[in-house]
Coordinates of C-alpha atoms (C1' of nucleotides) in Angstrom, one line a residue:
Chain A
X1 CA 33.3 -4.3 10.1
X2 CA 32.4 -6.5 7.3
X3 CA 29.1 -8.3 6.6
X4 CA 27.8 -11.2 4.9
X5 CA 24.3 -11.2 3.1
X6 CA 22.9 -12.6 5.9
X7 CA 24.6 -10.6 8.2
X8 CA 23.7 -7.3 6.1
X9 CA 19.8 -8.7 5.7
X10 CA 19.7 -9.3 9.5
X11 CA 20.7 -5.6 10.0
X12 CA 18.7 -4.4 7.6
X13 CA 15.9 -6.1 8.1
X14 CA 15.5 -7.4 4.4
X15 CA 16.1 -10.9 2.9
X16 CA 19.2 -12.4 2.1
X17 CA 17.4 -12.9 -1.7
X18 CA 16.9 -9.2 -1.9
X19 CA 20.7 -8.8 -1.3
X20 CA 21.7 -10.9 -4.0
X21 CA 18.9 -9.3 -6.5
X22 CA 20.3 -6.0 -5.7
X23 CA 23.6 -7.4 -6.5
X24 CA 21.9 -8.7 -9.6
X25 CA 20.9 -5.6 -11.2
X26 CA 23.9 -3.2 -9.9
X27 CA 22.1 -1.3 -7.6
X28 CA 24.4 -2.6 -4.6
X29 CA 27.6 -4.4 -5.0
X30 CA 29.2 -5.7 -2.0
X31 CA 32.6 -4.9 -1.8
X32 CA 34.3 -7.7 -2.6
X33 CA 34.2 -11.9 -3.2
X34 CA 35.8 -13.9 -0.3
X35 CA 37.8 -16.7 -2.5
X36 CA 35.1 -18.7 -1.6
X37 CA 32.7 -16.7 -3.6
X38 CA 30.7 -15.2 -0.6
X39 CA 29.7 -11.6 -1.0
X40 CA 31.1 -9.9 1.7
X41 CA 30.2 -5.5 2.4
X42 CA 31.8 -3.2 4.3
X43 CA 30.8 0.2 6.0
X44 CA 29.9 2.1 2.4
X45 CA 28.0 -0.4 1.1
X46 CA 25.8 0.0 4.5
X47 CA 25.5 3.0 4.0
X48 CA 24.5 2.9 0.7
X49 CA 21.7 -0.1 1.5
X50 CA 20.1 2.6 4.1
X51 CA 19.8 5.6 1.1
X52 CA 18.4 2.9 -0.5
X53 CA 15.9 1.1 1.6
X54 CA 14.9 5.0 2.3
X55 CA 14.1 5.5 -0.8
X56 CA 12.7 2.1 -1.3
X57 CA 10.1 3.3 1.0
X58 CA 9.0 5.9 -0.6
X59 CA 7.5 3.3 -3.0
X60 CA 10.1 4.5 -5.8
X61 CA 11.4 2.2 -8.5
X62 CA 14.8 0.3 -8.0
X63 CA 15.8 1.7 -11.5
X64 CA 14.8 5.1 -10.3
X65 CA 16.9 4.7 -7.5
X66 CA 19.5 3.3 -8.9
X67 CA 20.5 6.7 -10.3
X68 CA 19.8 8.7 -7.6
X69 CA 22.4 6.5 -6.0
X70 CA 24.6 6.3 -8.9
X71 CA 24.7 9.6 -10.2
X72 CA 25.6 11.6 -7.5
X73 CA 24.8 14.5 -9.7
X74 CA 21.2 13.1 -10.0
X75 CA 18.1 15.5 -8.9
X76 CA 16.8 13.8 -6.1
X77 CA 14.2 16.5 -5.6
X78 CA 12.6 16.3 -8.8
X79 CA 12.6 13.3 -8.7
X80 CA 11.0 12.9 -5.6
X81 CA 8.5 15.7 -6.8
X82 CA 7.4 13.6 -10.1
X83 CA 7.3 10.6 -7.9
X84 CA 4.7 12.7 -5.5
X85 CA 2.7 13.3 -8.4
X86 CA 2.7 9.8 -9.5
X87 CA 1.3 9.1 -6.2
X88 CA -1.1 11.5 -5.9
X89 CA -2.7 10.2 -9.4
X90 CA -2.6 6.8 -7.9
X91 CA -4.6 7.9 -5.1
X92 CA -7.1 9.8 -7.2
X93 CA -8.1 6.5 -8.7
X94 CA -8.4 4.7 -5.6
X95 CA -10.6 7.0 -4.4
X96 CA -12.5 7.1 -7.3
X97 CA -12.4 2.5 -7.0
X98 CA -13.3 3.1 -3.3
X99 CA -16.0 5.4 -4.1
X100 CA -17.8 2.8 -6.9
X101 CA -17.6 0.0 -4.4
X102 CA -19.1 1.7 -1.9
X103 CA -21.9 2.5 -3.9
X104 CA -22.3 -0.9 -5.0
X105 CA -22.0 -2.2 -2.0
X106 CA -25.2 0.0 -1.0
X107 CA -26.7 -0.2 -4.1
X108 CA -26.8 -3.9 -3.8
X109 CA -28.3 -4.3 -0.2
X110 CA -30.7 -1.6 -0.9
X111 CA -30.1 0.0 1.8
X112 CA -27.2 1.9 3.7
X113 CA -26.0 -0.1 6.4
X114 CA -22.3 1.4 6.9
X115 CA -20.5 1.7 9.7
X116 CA -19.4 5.0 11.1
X117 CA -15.5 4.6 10.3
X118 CA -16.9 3.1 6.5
X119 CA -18.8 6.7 6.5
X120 CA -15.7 8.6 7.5
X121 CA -13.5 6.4 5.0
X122 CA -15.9 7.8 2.0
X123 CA -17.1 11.2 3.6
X124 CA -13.1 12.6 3.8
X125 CA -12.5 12.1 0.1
X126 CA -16.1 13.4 -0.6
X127 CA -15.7 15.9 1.5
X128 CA -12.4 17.0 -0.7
X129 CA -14.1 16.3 -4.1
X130 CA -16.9 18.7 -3.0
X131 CA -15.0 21.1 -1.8
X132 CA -12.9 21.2 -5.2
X133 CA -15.8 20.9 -7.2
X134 CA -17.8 23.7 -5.8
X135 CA -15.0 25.6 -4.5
X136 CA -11.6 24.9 -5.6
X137 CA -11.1 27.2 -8.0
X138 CA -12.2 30.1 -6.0
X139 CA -10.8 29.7 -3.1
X140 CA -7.3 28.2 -5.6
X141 CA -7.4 32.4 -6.6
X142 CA -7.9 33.5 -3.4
X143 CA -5.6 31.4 -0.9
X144 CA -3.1 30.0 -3.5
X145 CA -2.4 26.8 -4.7
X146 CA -0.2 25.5 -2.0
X147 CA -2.5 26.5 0.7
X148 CA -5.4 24.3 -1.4
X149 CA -3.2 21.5 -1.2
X150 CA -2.0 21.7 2.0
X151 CA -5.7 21.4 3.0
X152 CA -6.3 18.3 1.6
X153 CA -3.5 16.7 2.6
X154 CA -4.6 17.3 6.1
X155 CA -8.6 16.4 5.7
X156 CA -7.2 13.0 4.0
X157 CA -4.9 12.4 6.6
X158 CA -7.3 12.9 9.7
X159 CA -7.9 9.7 11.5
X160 CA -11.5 8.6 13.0
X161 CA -11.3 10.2 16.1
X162 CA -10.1 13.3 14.2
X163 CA -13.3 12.9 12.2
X164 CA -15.7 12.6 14.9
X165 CA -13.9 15.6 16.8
X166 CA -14.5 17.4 14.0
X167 CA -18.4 16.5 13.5
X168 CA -19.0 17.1 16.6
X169 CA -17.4 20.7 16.4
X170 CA -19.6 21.2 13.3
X171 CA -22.3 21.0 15.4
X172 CA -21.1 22.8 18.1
X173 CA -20.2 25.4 15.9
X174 CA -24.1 25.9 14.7
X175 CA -25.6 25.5 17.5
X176 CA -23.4 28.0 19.5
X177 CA -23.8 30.6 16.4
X178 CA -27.6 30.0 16.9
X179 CA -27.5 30.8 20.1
X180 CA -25.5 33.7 19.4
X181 CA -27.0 35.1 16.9
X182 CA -30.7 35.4 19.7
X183 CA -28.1 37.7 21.6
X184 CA -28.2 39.4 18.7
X185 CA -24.4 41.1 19.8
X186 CA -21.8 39.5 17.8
X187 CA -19.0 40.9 20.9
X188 CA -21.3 38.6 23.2
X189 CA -19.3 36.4 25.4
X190 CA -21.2 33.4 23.5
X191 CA -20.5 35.0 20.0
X192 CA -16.9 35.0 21.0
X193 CA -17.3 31.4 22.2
X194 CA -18.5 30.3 18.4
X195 CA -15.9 32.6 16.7
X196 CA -13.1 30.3 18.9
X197 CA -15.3 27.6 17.7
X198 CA -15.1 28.1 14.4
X199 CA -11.5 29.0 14.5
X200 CA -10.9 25.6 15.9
X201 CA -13.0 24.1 13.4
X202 CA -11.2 25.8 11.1
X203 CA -7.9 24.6 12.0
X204 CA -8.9 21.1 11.1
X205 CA -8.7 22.0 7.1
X206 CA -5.9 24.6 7.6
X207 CA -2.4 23.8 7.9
X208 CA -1.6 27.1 9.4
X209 CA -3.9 29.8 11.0
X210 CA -4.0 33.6 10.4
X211 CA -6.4 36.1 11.9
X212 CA -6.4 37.6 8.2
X213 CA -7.6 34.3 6.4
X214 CA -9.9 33.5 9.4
X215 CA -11.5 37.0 8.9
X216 CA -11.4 37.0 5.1
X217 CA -12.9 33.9 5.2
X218 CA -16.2 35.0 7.1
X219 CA -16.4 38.2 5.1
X220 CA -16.5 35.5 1.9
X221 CA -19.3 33.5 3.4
X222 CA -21.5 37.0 3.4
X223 CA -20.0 37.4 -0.6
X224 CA -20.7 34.1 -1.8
X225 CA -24.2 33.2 -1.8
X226 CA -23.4 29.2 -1.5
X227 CA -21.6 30.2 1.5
X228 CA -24.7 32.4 2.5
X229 CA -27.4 29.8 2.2
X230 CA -25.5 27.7 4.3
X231 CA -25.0 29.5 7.6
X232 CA -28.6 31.2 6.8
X233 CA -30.4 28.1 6.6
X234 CA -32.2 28.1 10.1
X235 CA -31.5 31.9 10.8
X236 CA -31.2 34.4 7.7
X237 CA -28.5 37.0 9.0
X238 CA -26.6 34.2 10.7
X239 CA -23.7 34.5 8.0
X240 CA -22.9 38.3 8.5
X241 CA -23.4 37.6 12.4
X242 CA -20.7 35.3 12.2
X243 CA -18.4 37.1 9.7
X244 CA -19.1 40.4 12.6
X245 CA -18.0 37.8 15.8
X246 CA -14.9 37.0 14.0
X247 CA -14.1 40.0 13.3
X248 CA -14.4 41.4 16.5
X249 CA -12.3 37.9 17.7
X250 CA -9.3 38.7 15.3
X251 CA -9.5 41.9 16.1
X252 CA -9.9 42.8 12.4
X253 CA -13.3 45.0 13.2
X254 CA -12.1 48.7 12.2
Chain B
X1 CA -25.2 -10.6 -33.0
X2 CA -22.2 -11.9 -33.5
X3 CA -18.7 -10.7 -32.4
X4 CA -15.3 -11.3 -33.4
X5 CA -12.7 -10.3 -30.9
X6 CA -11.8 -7.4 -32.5
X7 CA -15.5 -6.4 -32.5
X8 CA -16.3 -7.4 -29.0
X9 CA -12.9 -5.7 -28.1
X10 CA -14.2 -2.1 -29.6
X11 CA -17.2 -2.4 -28.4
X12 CA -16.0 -2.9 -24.5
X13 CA -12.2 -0.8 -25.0
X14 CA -10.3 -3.8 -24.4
X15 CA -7.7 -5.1 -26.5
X16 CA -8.0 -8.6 -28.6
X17 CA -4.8 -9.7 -26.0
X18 CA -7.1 -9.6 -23.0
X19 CA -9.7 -11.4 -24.7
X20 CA -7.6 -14.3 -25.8
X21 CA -6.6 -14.4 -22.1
X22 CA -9.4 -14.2 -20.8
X23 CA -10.3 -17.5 -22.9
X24 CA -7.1 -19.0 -22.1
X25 CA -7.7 -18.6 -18.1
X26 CA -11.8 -19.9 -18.9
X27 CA -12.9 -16.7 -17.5
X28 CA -14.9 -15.9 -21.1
X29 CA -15.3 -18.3 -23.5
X30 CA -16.2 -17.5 -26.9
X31 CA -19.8 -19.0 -27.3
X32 CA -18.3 -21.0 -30.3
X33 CA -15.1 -21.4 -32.7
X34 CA -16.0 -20.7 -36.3
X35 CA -14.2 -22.7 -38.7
X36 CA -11.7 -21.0 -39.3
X37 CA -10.8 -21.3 -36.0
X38 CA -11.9 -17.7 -34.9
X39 CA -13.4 -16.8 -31.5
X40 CA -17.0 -15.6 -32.4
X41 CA -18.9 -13.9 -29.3
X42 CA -22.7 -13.8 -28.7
X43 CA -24.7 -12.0 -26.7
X44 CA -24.7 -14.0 -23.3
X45 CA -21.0 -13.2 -23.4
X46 CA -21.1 -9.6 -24.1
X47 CA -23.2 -9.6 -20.4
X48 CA -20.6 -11.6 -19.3
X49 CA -17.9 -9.6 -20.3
X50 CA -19.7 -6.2 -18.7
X51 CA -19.9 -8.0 -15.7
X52 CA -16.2 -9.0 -15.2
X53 CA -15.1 -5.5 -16.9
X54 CA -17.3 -4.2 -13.6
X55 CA -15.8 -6.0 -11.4
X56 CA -12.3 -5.3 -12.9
X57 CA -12.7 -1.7 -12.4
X58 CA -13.0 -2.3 -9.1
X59 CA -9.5 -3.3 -8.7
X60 CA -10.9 -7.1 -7.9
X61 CA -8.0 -9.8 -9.0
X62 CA -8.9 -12.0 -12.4
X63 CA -9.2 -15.1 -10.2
X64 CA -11.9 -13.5 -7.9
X65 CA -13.8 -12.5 -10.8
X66 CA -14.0 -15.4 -12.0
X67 CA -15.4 -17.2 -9.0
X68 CA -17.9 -14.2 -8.7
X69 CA -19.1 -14.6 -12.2
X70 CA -18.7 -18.4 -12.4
X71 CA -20.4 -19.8 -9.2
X72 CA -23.9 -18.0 -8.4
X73 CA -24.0 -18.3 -5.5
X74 CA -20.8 -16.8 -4.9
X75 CA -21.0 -13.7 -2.2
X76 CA -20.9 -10.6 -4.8
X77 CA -21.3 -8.6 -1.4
X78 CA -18.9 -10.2 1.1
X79 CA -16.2 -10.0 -1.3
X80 CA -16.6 -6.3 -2.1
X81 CA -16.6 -5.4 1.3
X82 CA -13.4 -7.4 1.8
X83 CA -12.6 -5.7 -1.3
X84 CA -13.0 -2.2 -0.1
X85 CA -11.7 -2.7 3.3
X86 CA -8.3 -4.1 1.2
X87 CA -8.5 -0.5 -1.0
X88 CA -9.0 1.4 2.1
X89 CA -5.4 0.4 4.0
X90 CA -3.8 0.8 0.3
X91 CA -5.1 4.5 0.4
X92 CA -4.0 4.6 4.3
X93 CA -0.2 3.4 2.9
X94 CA -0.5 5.9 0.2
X95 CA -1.2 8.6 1.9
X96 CA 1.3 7.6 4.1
X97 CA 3.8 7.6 1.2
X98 CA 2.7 11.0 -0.2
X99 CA 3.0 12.4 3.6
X100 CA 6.6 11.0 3.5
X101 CA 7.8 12.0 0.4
X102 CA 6.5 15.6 0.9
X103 CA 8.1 15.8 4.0
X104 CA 11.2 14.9 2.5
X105 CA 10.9 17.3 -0.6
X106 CA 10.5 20.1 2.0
X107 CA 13.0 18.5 4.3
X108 CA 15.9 18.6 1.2
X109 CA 14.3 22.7 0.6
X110 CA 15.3 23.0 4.0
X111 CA 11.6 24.3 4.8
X112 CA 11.0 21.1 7.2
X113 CA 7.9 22.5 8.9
X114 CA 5.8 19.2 9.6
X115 CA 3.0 19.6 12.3
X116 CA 3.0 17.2 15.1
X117 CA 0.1 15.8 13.8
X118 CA 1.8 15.1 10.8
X119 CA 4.8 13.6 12.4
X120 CA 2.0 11.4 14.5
X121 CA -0.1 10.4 11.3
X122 CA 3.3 9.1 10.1
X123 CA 4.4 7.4 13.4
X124 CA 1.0 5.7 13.8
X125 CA 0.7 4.1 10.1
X126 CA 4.5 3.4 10.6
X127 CA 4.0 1.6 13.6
X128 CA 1.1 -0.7 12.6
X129 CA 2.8 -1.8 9.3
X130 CA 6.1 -2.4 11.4
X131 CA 4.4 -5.0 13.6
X132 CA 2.2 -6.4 10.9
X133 CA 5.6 -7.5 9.3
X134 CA 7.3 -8.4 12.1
X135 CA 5.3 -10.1 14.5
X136 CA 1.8 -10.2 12.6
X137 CA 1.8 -13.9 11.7
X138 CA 3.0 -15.1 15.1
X139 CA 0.5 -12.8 16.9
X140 CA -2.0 -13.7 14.9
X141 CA -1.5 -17.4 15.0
X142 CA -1.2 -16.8 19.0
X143 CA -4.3 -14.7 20.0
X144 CA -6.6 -14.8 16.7
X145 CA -7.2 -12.3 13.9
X146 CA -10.0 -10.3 15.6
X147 CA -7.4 -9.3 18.6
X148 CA -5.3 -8.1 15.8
X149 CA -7.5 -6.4 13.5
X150 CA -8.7 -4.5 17.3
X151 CA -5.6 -4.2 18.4
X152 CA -4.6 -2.4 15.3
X153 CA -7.8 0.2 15.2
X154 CA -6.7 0.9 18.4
X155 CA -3.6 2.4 17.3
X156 CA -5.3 4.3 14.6
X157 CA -7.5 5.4 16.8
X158 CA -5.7 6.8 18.8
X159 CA -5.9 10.6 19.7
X160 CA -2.4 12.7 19.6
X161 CA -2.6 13.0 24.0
X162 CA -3.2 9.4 23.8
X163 CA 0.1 8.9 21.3
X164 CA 2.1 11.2 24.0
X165 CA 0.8 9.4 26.5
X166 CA 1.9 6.1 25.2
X167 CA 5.6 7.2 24.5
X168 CA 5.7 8.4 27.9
X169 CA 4.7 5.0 29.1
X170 CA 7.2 3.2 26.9
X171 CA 10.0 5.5 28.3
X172 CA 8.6 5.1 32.2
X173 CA 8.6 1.3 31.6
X174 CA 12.2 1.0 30.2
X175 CA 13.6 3.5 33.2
X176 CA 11.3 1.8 35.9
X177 CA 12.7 -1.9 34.6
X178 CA 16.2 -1.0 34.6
X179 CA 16.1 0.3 38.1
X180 CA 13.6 -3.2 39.4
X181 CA 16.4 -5.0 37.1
X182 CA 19.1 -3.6 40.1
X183 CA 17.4 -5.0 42.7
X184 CA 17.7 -8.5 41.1
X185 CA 14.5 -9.7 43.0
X186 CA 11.0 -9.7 40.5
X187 CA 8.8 -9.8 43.5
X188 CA 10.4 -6.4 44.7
X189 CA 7.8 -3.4 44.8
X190 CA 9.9 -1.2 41.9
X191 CA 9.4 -4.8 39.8
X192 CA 5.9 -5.0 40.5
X193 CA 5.7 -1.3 39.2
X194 CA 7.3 -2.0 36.6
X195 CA 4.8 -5.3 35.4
X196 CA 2.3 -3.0 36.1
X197 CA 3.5 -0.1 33.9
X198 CA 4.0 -3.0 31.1
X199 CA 0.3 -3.3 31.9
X200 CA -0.6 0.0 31.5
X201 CA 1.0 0.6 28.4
X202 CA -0.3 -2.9 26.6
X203 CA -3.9 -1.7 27.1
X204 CA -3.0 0.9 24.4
X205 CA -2.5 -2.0 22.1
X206 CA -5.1 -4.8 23.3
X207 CA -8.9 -3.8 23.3
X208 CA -9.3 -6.8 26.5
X209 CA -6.5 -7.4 28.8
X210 CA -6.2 -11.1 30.6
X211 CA -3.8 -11.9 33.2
X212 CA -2.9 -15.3 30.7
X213 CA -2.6 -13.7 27.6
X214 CA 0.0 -10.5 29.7
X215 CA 1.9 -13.5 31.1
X216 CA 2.1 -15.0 27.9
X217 CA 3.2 -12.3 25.9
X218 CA 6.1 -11.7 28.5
X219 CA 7.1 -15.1 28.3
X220 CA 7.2 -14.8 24.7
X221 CA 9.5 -11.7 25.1
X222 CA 11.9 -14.9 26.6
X223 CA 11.2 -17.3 23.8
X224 CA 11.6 -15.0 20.9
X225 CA 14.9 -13.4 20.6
X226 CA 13.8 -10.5 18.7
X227 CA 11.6 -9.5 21.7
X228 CA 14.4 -10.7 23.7
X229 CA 16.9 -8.5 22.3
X230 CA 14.9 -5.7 22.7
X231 CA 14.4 -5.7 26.5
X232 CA 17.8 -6.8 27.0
X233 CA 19.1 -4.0 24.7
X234 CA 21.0 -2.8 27.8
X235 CA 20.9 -5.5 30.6
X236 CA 21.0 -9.1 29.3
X237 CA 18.7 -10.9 31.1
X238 CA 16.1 -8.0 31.4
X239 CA 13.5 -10.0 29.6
X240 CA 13.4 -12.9 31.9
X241 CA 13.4 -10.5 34.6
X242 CA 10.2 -8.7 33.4
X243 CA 8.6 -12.2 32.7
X244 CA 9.1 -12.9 36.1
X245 CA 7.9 -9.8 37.7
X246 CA 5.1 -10.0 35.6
X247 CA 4.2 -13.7 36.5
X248 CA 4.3 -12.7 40.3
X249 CA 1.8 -9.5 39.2
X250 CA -0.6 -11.8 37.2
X251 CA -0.4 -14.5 40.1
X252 CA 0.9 -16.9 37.1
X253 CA 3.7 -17.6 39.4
X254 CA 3.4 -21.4 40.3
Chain C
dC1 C1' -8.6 -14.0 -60.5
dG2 C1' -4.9 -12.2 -58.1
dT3 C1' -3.6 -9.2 -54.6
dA4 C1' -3.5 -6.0 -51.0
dC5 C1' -4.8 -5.4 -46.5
dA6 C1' -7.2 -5.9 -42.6
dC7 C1' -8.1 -9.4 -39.4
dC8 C1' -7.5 -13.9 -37.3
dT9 C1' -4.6 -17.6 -35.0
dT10 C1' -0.9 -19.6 -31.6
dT11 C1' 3.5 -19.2 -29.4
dA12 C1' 6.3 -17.0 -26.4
dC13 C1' 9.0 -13.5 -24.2
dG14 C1' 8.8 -9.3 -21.1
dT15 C1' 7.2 -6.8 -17.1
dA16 C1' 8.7 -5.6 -10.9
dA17 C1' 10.7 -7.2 -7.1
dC18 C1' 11.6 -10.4 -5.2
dG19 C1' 9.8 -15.6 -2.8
dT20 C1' 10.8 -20.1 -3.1
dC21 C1' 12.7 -24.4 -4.1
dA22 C1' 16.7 -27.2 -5.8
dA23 C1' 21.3 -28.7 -6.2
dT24 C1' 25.6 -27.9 -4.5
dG25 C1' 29.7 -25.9 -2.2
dT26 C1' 32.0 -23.8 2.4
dC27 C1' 32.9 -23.0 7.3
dA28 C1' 33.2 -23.7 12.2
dA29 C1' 32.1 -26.4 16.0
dA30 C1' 31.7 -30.9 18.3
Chain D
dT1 C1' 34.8 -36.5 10.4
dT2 C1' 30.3 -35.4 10.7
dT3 C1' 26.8 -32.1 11.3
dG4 C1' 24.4 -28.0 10.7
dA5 C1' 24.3 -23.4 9.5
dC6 C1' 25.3 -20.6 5.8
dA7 C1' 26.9 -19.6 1.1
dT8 C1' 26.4 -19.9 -4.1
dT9 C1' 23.9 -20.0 -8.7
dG10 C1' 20.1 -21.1 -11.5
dA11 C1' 15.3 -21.1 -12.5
dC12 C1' 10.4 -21.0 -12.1
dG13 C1' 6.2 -18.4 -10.1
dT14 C1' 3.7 -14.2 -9.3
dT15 C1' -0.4 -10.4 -12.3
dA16 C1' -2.7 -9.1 -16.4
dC17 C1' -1.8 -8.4 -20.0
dG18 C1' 1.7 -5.8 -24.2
dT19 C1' 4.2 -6.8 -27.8
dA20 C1' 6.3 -9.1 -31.5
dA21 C1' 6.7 -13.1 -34.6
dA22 C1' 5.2 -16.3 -38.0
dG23 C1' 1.6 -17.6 -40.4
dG24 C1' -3.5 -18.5 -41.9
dT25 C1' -8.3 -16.1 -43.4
dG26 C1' -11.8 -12.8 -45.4
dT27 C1' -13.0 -9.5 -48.6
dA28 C1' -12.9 -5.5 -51.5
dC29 C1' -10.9 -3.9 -55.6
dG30 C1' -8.7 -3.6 -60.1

DNA sequence: CGTACACCTTTACGTAACGTCAATGTCAAA
DNA sequence: TTTGACATTGACGTTACGTAAAGGTGTACG
């Protein structure tokens, strides 16, 4: 089968001007001139188009892509890996735009007046800086770099009704624990319930679940004082009472 | 105090260039040309200049600046929130971007272990963009920008069961139309499943559902050939067929 | 006083990936 | 043969400057 440009852009969903510029600067030649001078493609230069448009979407540079589709030698993976941390800079300074307009925005009607998905859109990458900030590093030593990441990929990507899923488990996580923790038996049916709890809480920042990392976890918010103050805020003890229920939920109690 | 580009430049970390431009498109003026013909800079400028550089870091085009900065009674806030809403779906197609090229770096390692949730983040941002390109203007020219914008937080909205529930609407409408399609009569009970099925599975995308605009939109399935050739992917003249069904359903039939 | 050197000026091309005319040629159907 | 759809090659516009080029100005120093 063979295809004209309009033919081609029809199929591939692109304008018949984006053929001719690809044309233009090598990256896809059609396979030959009718005597008329019409471009006309065939099956490899379809093929070709789709690697490209694919890659295309990946926001990568035409030049870029040119030699990946050159060069069939090329390292697409690296590539694609310095491309990903192209990105990934990009987004750090759009958060950090988003995050200045938002305070201007409230700085400049005195007054907070967002609305619950603005909230969300500022809280997630908040939520990410303070976690790095006051924890990165240690939990970077203790779960790995990958893991870290993995994380944050995941609280960026939740949507809104992710989000309010999520606060709402929050809170059903402390108040469950705090009525646990009256029961004073962390094997309690109700201790149980706000070990599950906080399992499924957890599962919202990790990408994959162990009954190791859950437990370690816990045993960290006894070690680390930060940790500590939080869960002990309305009830001092509440931290080792839930660090004791997950235990006995994974099983990991010796 | 007086300020010579160079001086101003320093003081502010801009380059001379920008200041010349930024005379040339009468965004800042020097306060007066010396003799020589040199741009000297006072201290009403130097506010100036803070004020655009502010605005500038918030991502906020040249042109916008300038009617900020120029007109007073310009609306600083309204065009930051528009501002920020504008940053917040470039971070939503980022992260989309970063999501897709990581899933093809560990797709090409052969680790390929995306999450459903990950493959629905994708599918949802995917699907938004794909009918903002295709159909957006139309749509929006048809039934308004504020059906649009909902429509479209719908989608994002929308909770993983609700994203399997939709797919398996999509699939029960195609199956359920083919078989009304047999029967060649739209009135039939299997066609009037079908409309309402359509029904069913529009409310996903519309936050109010009207009898007008669901006859409408099937009719435009008939005028438009790229709807067209979607329903009549496997029976040519499935389209009309729905439009008709669905005219009977809404009582549009006259 | 000449000169070196920093600083100033305008003009103008380059950037990324096409969109959008404009002027003109080609093909197939009526 | 005409018409209308489709093809071609320019070439300018987009954004916010960077980067020469070619030349004038200010001043410190020998």
């Amino acid at each position: 089968m063979e295809y004209t440009v309009q033919k081609l852009g029809e199929m591939a969903g692109i304008s018949t001007r984006t053929l001719r510029y690809y044309d233009e600067i090598d990256i896809l030649k059609p396979a030959r001139i009718s005597s008329s001078g019409y471009r006309i493609y065939g099956q490899n230069e379809v093929d070709r188009l789709q690697q490209i448009l694919f890659y295309r979407e990946l926001g990568i540079k035409l030049e870029t892509i040119k030699e990946i589709v050159t060069s069939p030698s090329f390292d697409g993976a690296k590539a694609l890996k310095e491309h990903r941390s192209q990105l990934l800079d990009k987004r750090q300074q759009l958060d950090l735009l988003i995050a200045n307009v938002e305070k201007t925005i409230s700085s400049t009607e005195g007054r907070m007046t967002m609305s619950n998905n603005e909230k969300f859109e500022g809280f997630k990458q908040k939520m990410i800086n303070d976690n790095e900030k006051k924890y990165g590093k240690e939990i970077r030593e203790k779960y790995g770099e990958d893991t870290v990441k993995k994380s944050n990929t995941k609280v960026k990507n939740m949507t809104q009704a992710q989000h309010e899923e999520v606060t709402r488990l929050t809170e059903e996580v402390t108040t469950t624990l705090a009525e646990a923790f009256k029961t004073g038996d962390p094997a309690s049916d109700i201790a149980q319930k706000a070990a599950d709890l906080h399992k499924q809480w957890l599962m919202f920042y990790w990408s994959e679940y162990s009954k190791e990392a859950h437990a370690g976890l816990t045993q960290m918010y006894v070690d680390d004082e930060r940790f500590t103050a939080y869960y002990d805020k309305e009830q001092p003890g509440t931290a080792e009472f839930l660090r004791d229920a997950v235990h006995i939920y994974t099983g990991m109690k010796q």
